[in-house]
PDB file of C-alpha atoms in Angstrom:
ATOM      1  CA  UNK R   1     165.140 281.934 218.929  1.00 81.00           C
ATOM      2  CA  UNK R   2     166.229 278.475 219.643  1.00 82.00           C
ATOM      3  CA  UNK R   3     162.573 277.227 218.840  1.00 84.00           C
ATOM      4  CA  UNK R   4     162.504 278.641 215.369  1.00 85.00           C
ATOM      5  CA  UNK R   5     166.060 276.982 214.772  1.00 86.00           C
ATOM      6  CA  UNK R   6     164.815 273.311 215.979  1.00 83.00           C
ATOM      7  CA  UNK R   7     161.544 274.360 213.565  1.00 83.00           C
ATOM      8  CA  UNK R   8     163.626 274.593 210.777  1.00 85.00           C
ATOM      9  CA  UNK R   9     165.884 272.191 211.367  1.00 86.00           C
ATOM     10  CA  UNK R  10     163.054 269.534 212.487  1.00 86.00           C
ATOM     11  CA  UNK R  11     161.062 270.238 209.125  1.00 82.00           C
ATOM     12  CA  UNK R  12     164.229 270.233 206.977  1.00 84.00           C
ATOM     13  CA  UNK R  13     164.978 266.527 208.603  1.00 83.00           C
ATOM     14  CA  UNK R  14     161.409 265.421 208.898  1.00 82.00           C
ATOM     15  CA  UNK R  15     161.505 263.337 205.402  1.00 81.00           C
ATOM     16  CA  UNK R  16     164.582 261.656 207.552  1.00 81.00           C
ATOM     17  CA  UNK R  17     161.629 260.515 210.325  1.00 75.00           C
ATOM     18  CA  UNK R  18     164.264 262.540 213.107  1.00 80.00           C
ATOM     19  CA  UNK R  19     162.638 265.436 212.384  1.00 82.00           C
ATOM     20  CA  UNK R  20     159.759 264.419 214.321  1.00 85.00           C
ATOM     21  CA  UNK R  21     161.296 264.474 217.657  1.00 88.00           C
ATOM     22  CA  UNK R  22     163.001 267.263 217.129  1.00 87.00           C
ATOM     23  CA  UNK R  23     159.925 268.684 216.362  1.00 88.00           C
ATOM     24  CA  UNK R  24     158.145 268.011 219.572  1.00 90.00           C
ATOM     25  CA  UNK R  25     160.938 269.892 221.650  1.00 90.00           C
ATOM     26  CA  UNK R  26     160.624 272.995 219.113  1.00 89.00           C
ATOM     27  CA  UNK R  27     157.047 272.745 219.909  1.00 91.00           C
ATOM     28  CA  UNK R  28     157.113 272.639 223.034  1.00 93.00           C
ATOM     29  CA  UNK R  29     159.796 275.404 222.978  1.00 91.00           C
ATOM     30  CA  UNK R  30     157.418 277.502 220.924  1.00 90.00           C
ATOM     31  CA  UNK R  31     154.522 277.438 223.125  1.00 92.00           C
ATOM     32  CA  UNK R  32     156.632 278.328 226.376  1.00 92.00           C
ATOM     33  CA  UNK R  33     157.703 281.607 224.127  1.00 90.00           C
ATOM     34  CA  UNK R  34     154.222 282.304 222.878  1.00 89.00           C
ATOM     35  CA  UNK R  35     152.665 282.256 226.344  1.00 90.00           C
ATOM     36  CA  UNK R  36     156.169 284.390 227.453  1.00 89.00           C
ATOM     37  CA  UNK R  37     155.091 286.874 224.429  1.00 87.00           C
ATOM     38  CA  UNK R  38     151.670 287.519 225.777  1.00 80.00           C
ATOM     39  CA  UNK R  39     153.241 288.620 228.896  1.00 82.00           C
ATOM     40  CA  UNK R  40     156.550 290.761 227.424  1.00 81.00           C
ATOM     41  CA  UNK R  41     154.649 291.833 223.583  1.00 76.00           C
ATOM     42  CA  UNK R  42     158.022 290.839 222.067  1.00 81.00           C
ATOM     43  CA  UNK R  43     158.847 288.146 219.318  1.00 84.00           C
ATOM     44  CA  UNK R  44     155.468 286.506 218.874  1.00 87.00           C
ATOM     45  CA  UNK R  45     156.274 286.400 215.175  1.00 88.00           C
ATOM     46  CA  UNK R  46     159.299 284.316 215.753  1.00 89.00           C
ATOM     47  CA  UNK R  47     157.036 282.247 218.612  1.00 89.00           C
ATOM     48  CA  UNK R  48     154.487 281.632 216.002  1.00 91.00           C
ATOM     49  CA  UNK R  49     156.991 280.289 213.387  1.00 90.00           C
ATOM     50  CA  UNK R  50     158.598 278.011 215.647  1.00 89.00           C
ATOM     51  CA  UNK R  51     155.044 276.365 216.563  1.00 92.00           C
ATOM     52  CA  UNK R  52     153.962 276.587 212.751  1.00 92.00           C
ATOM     53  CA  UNK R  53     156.993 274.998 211.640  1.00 91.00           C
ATOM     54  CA  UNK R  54     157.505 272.534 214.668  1.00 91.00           C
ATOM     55  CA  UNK R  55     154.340 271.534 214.131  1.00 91.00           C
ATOM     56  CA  UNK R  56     154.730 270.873 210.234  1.00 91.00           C
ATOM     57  CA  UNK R  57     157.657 269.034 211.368  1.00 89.00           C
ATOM     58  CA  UNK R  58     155.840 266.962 213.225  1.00 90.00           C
ATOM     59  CA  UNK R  59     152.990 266.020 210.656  1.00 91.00           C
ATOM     60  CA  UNK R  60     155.745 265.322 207.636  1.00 91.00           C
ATOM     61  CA  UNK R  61     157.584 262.586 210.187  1.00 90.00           C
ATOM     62  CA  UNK R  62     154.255 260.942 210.846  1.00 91.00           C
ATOM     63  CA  UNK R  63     153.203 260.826 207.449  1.00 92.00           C
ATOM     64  CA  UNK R  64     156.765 259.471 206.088  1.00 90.00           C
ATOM     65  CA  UNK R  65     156.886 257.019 208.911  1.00 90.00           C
ATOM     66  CA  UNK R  66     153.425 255.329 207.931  1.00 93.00           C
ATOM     67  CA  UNK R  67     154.490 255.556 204.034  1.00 92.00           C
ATOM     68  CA  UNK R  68     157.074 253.443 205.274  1.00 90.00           C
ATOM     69  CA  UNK R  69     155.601 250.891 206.698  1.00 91.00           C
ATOM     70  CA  UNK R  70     153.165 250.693 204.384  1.00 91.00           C
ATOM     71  CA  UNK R  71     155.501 250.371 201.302  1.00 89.00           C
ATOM     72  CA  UNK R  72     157.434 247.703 203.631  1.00 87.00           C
ATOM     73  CA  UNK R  73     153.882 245.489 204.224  1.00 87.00           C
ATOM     74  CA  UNK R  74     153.357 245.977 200.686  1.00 84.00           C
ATOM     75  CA  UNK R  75     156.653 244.521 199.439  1.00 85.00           C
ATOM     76  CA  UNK R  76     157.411 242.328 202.309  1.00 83.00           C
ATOM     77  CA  UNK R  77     157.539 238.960 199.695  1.00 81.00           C
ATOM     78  CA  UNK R  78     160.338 240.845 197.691  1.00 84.00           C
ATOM     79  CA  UNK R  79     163.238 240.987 200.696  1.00 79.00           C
ATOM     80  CA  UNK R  80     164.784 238.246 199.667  1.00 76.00           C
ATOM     81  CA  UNK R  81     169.091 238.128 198.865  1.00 62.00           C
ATOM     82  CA  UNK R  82     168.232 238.021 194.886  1.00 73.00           C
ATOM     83  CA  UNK R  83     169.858 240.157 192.181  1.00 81.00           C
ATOM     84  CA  UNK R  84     168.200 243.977 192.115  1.00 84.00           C
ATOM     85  CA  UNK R  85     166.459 243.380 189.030  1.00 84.00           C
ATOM     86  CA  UNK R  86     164.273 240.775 190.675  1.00 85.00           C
ATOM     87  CA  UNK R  87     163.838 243.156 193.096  1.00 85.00           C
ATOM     88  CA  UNK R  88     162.510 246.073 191.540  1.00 86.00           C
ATOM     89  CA  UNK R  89     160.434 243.962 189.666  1.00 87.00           C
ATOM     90  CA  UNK R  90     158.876 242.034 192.273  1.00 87.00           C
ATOM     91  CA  UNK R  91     158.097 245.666 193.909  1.00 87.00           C
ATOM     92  CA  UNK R  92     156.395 246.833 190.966  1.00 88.00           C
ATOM     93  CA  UNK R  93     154.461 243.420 190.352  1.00 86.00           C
ATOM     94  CA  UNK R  94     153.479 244.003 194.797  1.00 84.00           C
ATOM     95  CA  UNK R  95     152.732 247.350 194.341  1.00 86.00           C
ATOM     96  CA  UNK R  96     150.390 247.252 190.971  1.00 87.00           C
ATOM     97  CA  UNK R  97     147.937 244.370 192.845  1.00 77.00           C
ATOM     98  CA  UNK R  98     149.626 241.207 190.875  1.00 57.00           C
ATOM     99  CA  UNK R  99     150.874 239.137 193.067  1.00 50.00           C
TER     100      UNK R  99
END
């Protein structure tokens, strides 16, 4: 049970990048209970979620974490302390190839 609850909480949190580690305990979690399942022949629905969903988890923080760095390479020449407006449009100017 407490590998489908990290599961679902690591995937809910995964667009917040701390879903990923919480993800790899749930994982790991979820294989100890579908290797436990084999033996007992109880819960391997709930074992199979946990992995599913840890694993998900897992995936969604990678992929966020590289969107973020790429978006931050991309608009690296816009950090600067000017108003917002400059900002934004500095970001769109980085992000549509003008530079």
């Amino acid at each position: 049970m407490t590998a489908v609850v990290l599961g679902a909480v690591s995937l809910s949190t995964s667009v917040l990048v701390i879903g990923g580690p919480l993800g790899v305990i749930g994982l790991a979690l979820g294989v100890v209970a579908l290797v436990t399942t084999g033996r007992t022949g109880t819960g391997r629905g709930k074992a199979v979620a946990a992995v599913v969903t840890s694993a998900l988890a897992i995936v969604v923080s990678v992929l966020v974490a590289v969107l973020m760095v790429w978006y931050a390479n991309h608009t690296q020449a816009c950090y600067r302390p000017d108003s917002f407006h400059q900002y934004t449009q500095c970001v769109r100017e980085q992000l549509a190839g003008g530079k």
